[in-house]
Coordinates of C-alpha atoms and ligand atoms in Angstrom, one line a residue:
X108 CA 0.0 0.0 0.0
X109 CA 1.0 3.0 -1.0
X110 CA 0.4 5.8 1.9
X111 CA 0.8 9.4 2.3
X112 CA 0.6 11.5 5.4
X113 CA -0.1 15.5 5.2
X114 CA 2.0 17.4 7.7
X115 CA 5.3 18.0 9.1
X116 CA 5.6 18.1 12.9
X117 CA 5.5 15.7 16.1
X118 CA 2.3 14.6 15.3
X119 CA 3.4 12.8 11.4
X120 CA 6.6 11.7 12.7
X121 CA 4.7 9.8 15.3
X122 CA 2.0 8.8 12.6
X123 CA 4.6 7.8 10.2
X124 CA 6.6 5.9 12.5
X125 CA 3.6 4.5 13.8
X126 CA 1.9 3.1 10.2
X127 CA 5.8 2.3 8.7
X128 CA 5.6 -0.6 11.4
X129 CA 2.7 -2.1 9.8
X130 CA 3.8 -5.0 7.5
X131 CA 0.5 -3.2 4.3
X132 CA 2.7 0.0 4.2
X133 CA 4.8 -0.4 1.1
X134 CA 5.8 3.1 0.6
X135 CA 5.5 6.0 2.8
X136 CA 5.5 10.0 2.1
X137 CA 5.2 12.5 4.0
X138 CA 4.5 15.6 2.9
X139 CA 6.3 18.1 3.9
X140 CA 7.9 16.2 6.5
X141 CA 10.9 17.0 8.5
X142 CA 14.8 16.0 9.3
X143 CA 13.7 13.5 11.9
X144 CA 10.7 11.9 9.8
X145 CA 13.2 11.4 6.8
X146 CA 14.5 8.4 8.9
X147 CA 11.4 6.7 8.4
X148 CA 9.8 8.1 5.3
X149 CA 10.0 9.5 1.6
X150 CA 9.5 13.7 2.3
X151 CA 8.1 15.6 -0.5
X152 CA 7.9 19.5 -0.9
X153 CA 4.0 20.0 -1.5
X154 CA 1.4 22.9 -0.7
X155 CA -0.7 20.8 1.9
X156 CA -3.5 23.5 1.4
X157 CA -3.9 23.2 -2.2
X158 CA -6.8 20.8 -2.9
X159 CA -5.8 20.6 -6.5
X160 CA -1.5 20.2 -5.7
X161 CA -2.4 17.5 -3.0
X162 CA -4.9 15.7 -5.8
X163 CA -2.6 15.7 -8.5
X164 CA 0.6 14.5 -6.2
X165 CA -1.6 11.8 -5.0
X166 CA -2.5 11.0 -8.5
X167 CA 1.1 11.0 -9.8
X168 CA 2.4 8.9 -6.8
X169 CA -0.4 6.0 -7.1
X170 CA -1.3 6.7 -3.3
X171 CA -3.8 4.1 -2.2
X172 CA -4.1 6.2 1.5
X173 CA -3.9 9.6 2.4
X174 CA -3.3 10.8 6.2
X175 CA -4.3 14.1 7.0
X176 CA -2.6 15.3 10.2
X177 CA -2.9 18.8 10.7
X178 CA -5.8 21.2 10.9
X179 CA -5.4 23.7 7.8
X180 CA -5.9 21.2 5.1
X181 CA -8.5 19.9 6.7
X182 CA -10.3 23.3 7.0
X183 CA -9.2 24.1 3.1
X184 CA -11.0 21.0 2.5
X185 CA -8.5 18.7 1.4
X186 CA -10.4 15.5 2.5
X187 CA -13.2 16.5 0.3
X188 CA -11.3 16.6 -3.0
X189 CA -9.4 13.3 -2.6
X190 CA -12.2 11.8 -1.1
X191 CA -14.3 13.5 -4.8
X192 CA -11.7 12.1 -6.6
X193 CA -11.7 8.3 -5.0
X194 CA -8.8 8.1 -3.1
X195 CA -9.2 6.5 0.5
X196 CA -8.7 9.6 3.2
X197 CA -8.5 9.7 7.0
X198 CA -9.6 12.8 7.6
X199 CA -12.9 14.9 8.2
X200 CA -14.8 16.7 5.5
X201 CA -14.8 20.7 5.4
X202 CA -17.9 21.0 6.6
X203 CA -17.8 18.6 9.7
X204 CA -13.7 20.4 10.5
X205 CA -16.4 22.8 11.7
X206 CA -16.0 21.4 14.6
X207 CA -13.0 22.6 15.5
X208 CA -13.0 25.7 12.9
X209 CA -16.3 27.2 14.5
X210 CA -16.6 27.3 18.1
X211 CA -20.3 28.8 17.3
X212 CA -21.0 25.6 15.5
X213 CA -19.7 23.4 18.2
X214 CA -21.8 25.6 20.8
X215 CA -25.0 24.3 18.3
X216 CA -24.0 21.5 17.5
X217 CA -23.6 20.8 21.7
X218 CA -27.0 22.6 22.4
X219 CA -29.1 20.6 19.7
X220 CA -27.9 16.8 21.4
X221 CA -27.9 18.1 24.9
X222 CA -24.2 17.7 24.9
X223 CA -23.0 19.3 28.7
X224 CA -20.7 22.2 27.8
X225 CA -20.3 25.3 29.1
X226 CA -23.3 27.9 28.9
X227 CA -22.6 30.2 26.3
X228 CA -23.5 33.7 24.5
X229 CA -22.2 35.0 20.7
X230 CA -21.9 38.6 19.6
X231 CA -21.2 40.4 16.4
X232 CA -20.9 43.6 18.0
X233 CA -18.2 44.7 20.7
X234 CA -20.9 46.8 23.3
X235 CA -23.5 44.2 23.3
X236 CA -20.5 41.8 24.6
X237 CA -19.0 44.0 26.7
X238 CA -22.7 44.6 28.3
X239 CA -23.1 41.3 29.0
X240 CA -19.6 40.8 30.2
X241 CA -20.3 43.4 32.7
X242 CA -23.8 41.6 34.0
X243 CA -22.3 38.0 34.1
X244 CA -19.6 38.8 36.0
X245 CA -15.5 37.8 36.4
X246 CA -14.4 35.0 35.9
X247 CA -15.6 34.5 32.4
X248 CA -14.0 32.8 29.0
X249 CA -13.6 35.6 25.6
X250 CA -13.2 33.3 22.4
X251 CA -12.6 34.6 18.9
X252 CA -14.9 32.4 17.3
X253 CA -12.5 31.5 14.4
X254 CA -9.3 29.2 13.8
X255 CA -6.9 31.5 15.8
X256 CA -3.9 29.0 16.5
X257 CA -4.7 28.3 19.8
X258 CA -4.6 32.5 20.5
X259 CA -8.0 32.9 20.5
X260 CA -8.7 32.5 23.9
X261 CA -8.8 34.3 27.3
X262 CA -10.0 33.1 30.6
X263 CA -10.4 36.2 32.7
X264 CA -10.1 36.6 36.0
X265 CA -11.6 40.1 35.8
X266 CA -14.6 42.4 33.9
X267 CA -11.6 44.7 32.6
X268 CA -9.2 41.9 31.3
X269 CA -12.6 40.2 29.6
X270 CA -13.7 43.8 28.0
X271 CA -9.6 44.0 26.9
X272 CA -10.0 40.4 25.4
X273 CA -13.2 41.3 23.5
X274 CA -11.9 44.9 21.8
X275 CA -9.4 43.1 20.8
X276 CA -11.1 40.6 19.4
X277 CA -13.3 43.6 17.8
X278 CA -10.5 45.0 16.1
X279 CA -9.4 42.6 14.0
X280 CA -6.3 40.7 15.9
X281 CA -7.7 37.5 14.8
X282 CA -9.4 39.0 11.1
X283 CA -12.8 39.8 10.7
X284 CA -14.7 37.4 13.4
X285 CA -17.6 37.4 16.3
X286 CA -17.0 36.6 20.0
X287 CA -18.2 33.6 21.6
X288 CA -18.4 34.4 25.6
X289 CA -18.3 31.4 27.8
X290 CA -19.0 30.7 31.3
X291 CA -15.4 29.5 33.2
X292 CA -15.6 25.8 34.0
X293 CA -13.9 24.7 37.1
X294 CA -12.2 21.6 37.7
X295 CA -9.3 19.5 35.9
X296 CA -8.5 19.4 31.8
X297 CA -7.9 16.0 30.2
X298 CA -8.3 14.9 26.2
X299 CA -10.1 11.8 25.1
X300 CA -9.6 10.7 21.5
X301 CA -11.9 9.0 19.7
X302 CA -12.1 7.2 15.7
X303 CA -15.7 8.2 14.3
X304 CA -16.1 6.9 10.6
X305 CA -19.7 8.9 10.5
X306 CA -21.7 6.3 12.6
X307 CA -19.6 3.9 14.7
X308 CA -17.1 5.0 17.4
X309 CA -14.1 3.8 18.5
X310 CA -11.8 5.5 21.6
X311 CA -8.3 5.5 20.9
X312 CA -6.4 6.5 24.0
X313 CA -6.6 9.7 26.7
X314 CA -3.9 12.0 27.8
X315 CA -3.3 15.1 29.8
X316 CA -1.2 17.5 27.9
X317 CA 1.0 20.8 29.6
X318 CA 0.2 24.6 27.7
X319 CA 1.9 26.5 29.5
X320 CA 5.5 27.3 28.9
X321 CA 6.9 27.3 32.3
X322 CA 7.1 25.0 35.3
X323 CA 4.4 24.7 37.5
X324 CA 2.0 25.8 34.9
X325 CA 2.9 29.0 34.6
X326 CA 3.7 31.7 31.7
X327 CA 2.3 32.0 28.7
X328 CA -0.2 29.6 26.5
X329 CA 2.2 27.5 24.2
X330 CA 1.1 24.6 21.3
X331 CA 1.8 22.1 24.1
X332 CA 5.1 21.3 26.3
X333 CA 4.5 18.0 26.9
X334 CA 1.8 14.9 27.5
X335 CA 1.1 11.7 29.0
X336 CA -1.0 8.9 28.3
X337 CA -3.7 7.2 29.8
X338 CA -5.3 10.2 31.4
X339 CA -5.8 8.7 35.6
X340 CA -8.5 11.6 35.9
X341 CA -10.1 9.7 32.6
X342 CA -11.2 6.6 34.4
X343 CA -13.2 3.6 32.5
X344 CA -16.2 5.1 34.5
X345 CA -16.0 8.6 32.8
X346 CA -15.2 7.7 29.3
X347 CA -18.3 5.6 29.4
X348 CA -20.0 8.4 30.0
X349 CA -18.3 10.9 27.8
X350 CA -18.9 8.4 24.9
X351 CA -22.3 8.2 26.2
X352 CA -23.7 12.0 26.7
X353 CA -21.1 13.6 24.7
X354 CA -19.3 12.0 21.4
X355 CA -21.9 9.7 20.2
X356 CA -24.8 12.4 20.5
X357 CA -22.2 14.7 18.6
X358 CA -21.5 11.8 15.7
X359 CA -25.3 11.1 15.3
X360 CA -25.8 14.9 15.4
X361 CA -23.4 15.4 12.7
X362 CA -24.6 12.3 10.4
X363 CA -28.3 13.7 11.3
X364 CA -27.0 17.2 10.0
X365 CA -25.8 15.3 6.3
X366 CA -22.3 16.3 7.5
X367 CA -21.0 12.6 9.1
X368 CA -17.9 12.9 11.1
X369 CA -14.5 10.9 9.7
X370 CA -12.2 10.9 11.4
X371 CA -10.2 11.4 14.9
X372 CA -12.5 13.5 17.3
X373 CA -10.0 15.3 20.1
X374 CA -12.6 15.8 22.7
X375 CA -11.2 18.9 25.2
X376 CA -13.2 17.7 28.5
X377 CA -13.3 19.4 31.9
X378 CA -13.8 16.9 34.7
X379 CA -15.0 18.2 38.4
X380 CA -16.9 15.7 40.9
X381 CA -17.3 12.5 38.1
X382 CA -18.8 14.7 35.7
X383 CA -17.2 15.4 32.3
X384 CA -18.3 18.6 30.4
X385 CA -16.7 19.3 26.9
X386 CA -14.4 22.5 26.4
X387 CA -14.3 21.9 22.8
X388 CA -13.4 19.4 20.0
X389 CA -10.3 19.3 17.5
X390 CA -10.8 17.3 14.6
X391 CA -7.1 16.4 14.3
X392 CA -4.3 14.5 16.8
X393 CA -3.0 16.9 19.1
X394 CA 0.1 17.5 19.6
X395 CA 2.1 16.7 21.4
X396 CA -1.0 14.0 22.5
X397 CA -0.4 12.0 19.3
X398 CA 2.9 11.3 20.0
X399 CA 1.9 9.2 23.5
X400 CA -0.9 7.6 21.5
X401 CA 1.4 6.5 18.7
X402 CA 3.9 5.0 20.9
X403 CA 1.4 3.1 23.1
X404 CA -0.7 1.8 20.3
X405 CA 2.1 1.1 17.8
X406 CA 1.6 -0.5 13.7
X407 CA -1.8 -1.3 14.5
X408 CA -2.7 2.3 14.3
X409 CA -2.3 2.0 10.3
X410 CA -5.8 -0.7 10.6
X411 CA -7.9 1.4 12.9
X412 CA -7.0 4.3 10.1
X413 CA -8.2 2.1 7.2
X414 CA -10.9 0.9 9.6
X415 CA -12.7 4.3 9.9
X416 CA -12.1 5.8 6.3
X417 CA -13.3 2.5 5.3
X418 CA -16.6 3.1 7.7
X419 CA -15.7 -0.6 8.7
X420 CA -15.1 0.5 12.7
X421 CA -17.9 -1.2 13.9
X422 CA -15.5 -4.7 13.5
X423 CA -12.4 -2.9 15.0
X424 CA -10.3 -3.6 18.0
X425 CA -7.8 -1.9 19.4
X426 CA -5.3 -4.3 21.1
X427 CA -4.4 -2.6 24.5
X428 CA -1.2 -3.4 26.9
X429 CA -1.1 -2.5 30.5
X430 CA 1.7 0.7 29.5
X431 CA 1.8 4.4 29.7
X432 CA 3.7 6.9 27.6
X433 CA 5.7 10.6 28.3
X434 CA 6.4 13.3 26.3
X435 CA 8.9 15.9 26.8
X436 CA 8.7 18.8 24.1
X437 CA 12.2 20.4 23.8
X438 CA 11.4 24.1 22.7
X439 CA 13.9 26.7 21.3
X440 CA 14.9 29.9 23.6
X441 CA 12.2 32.7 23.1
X442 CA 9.1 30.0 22.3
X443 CA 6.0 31.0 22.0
X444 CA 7.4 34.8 21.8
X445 CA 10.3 35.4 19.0
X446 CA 12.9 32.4 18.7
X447 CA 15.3 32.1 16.6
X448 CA 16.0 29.5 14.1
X449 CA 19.1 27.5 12.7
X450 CA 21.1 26.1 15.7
X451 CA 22.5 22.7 15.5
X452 CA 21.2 19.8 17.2
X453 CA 23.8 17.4 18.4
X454 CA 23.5 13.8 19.8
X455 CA 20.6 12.7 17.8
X456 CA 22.6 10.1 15.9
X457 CA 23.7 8.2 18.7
X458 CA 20.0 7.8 20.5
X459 CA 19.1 4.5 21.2
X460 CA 15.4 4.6 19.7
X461 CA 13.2 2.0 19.7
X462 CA 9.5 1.1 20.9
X463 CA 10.3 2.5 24.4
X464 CA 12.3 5.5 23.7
X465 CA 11.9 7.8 20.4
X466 CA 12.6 11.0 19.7
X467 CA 10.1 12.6 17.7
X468 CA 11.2 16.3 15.4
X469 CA 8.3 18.3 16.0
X470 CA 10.4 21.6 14.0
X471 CA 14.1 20.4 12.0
X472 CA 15.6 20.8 9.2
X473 CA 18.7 19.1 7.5
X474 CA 21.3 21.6 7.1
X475 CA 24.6 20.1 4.7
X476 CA 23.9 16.5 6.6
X477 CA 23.4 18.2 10.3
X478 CA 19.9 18.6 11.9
X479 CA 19.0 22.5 12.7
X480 CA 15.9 23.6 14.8
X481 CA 12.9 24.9 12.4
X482 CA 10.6 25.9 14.6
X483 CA 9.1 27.0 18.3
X484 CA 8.7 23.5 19.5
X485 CA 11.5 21.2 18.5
X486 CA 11.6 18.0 19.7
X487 CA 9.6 15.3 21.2
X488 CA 11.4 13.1 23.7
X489 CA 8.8 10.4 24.1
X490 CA 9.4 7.3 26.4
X491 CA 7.3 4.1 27.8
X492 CA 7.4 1.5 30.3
X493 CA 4.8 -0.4 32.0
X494 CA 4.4 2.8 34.9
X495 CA 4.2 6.6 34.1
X496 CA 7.6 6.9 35.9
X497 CA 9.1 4.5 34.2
X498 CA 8.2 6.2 30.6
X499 CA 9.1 9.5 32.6
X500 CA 12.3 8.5 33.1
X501 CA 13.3 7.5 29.5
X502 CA 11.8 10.6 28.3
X503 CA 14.3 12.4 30.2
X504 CA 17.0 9.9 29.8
X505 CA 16.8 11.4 26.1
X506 CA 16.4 14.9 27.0
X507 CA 20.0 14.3 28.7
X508 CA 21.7 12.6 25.9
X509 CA 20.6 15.8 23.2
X510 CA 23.1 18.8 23.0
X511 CA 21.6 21.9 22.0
X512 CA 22.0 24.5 24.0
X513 CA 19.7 26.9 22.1
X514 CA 16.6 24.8 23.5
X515 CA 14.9 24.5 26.6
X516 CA 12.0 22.0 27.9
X517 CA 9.8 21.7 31.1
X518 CA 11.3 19.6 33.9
X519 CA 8.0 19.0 35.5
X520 CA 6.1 17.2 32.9
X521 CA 3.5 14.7 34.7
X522 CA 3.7 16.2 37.9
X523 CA -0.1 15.9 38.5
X524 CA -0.1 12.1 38.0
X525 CA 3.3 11.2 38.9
Ligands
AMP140 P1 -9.9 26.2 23.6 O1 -9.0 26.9 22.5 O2 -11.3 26.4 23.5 O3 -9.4 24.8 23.9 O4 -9.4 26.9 25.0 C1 -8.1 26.9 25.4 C2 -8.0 26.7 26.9 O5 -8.8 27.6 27.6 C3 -8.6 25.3 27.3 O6 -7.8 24.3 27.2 C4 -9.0 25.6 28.7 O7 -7.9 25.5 29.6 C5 -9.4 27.1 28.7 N1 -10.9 27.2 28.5 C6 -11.6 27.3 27.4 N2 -12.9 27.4 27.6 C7 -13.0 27.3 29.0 C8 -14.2 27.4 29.8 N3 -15.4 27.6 29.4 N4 -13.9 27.3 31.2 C9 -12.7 27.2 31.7 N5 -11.6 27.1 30.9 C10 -11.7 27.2 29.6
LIG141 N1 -1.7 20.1 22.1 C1 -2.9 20.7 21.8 C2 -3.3 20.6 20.4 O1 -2.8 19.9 19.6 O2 -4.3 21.3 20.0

């Protein structure tokens, strides 16, 4: 089988690594790929966004699978023209990436199935919000209703910050958009991710994931400094009822709607007193998250993929073991302000990598046969082992053995479950 994956960061080198184990993948691309994921796969320079460039490189390379990873193609509707066009795609349609392109739609979507969420208002107009700011009360959540790269979003603690968050919001930092204004839900964060191949579901792991740049959870929001899979707050108990009042509702909501759901559904969940409520809903992998999932569920992955673009998940398994996984994202200086760029990376080559410890390149590039950083967030130093300090410890064990002084990563990663 010919297969290729759309992206270029943690999240594909995990993927690729991931499917390259199973014995159907033939040959693998990855488009555009990294330093790190040239180890395992063909890269290819390609405009991921273009419906008709990703079509006709598809066509040309006789690809029998396509992978979409990230959320832009998937918004540009990329999934729509190869799926048009016959070839097999994991990957949601345009109109169901809704659900993680309009937090308005989610908010109806939520509302029509009785889906618990938070209680919400939208505005088009920057007084009517601030009014109603002012007569809810601090604290409250301001959302740019768009795609905003995870920017869009400020939980404030007072009237003044939340009337800051919306005239911003009003004057265009995030392009010509409405506010959604959202009631602040207590309690503790965990992600639950889940196949959906328009009617059937099938959970594929949970994990608790670190935004914030600095120890202890402070600083600024960032893409992600690290993860770890399972999620303990995520018991058996609480996914049962997460698939229950939340994704299946949403699925059969979406199918009801003539916009079915294929793909991976990255359910955001707050969790207070056994009670799951949902903060919102990617329609990609996260990352860092995928990287955990990857390592834990291994080549398999590549048949729960064919499995739900096949709309076959009903007769799929996933084979579990009794493991957990860690990742530690090495970031460069500056990230997620200004960073700089071209610094070499050293001890990569002599990692020992295998199906315990790998070292994912979220942002490299090959510079004359030596790997450079390319981006905010770096690297992925992923372990696991059959306890979360065991995976914890390999994760770090790799941290150790990479010299690049240019970088930095969170030393705390897992303290809440560790
Ligand atoms: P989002 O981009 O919607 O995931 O929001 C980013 C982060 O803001 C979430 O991961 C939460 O930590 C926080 N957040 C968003 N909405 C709420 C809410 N209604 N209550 C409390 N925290 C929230
Ligand atoms: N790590 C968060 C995300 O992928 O959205």
């Amino acid at each position: 089988m010919n297969i290729l994956i759309l992206g270029g960061g943690g999240r594909e080198h995990a993927l690729a690594w991931a499917i390259r184990q199973n014995p159907k993948c033939d040959r693998l691309i990855v488009a555009p790929g990294n330093a790190g994921i040239a180890n395992v796969a063909e890269c290819a320079a390609l405009n991921i966004e273009s419906r008709a460039d990703v079509l006709e490189f598809a066509q040309q390379n006789a690809i029998d699978f396509v992978v979409i990873g990230p959320e832009a193609p998937l918004a540009a509707g990329v999934s729509d023209a190869l799926r048009d066009a016959g070839f097999l795609t994991f990957g949601p349609s345009q109109a169901a990436a809704q659900l993680e392109a309009s937090k308005t739609f989610t908010k109806e979507v939520c509302d029509a199935c009785n889906a618990p969420t938070a209680a919400w208002a939208r505005f088009d107009n920057g007084a009517e919000a601030r009014d109603y700011v002012t007569a809810q009360g601090a604290p409250i959540v301001i959302k740019a209703d768009g795609l905003a790269a995870g920017k869009g979003v400020t939980v404030a603690e007072t009237i003044e910050q939340a009337h800051g968050a919306i005239d911003a919001i009003f004057d265009g930092e995030f392009g010509d958009t409405s506010v959604v204004i959202e009631e602040f839900m207590e309690g503790e964060e965990a992600s639950f991710f889940i196949l959906s191949d328009g009617t059937d579901c099938l959970p594929v792991g949970t994990a608790q994931d670190h935004k914030r740049v600095g120890e202890g959870d402070t600083g600024p929001n960032t893409g992600g400094m690290g993860a770890y899979s399972p999620a303990p707050v995520l018991t058996e108990a609480l996914q049962d009822q997460v698939m229950e009042r939340i994704v299946r509702p949403t699925v059969a909501e979406m199918a009801r709607r003539g916009t079915p759901f294929q793909g991976v559904l990255y359910a955001g969940l707050m969790i207070k007193d056994g009670t799951a409520r949902l903060v919102e809903y990617n329609v990609r992998f996260g990352d860092p998250e995928c990287q955990v999932l990857m390592m834990r569920l291994g080549g398999q992955i590549l048949d729960l993929l064919l499995a739900c673009a096949e709309g076959q998940l009903a007769q799929a398994r996933v084979s579990w073991a009794d493991d957990h996984a860690m990742t530690v994202v090495m970031a460069a200086k500056g990230y997620p302000g200004a960073y700089e760029k071209g610094s070499v990376i050293g001890g990569l080559k002599d990692l020992q990598e295998d199906s315990f410890q790998m070292t994912f390149h979220a942002g490299t590039a090959d510079r004359d046969g030596a790997t450079v950083a390319a981006g905010g967030r770096v690297l992925t130093c992923t372990g696991r082992g059959a306890n979360l300090s065991q995976a914890h410890q390999r994760a770090y064990a790799q941290v150790e053995a990479i010299d690049w002084p240019q970088g930095f990563c969170r030393r705390d990663i897992g303290w809440r479950a560790l």
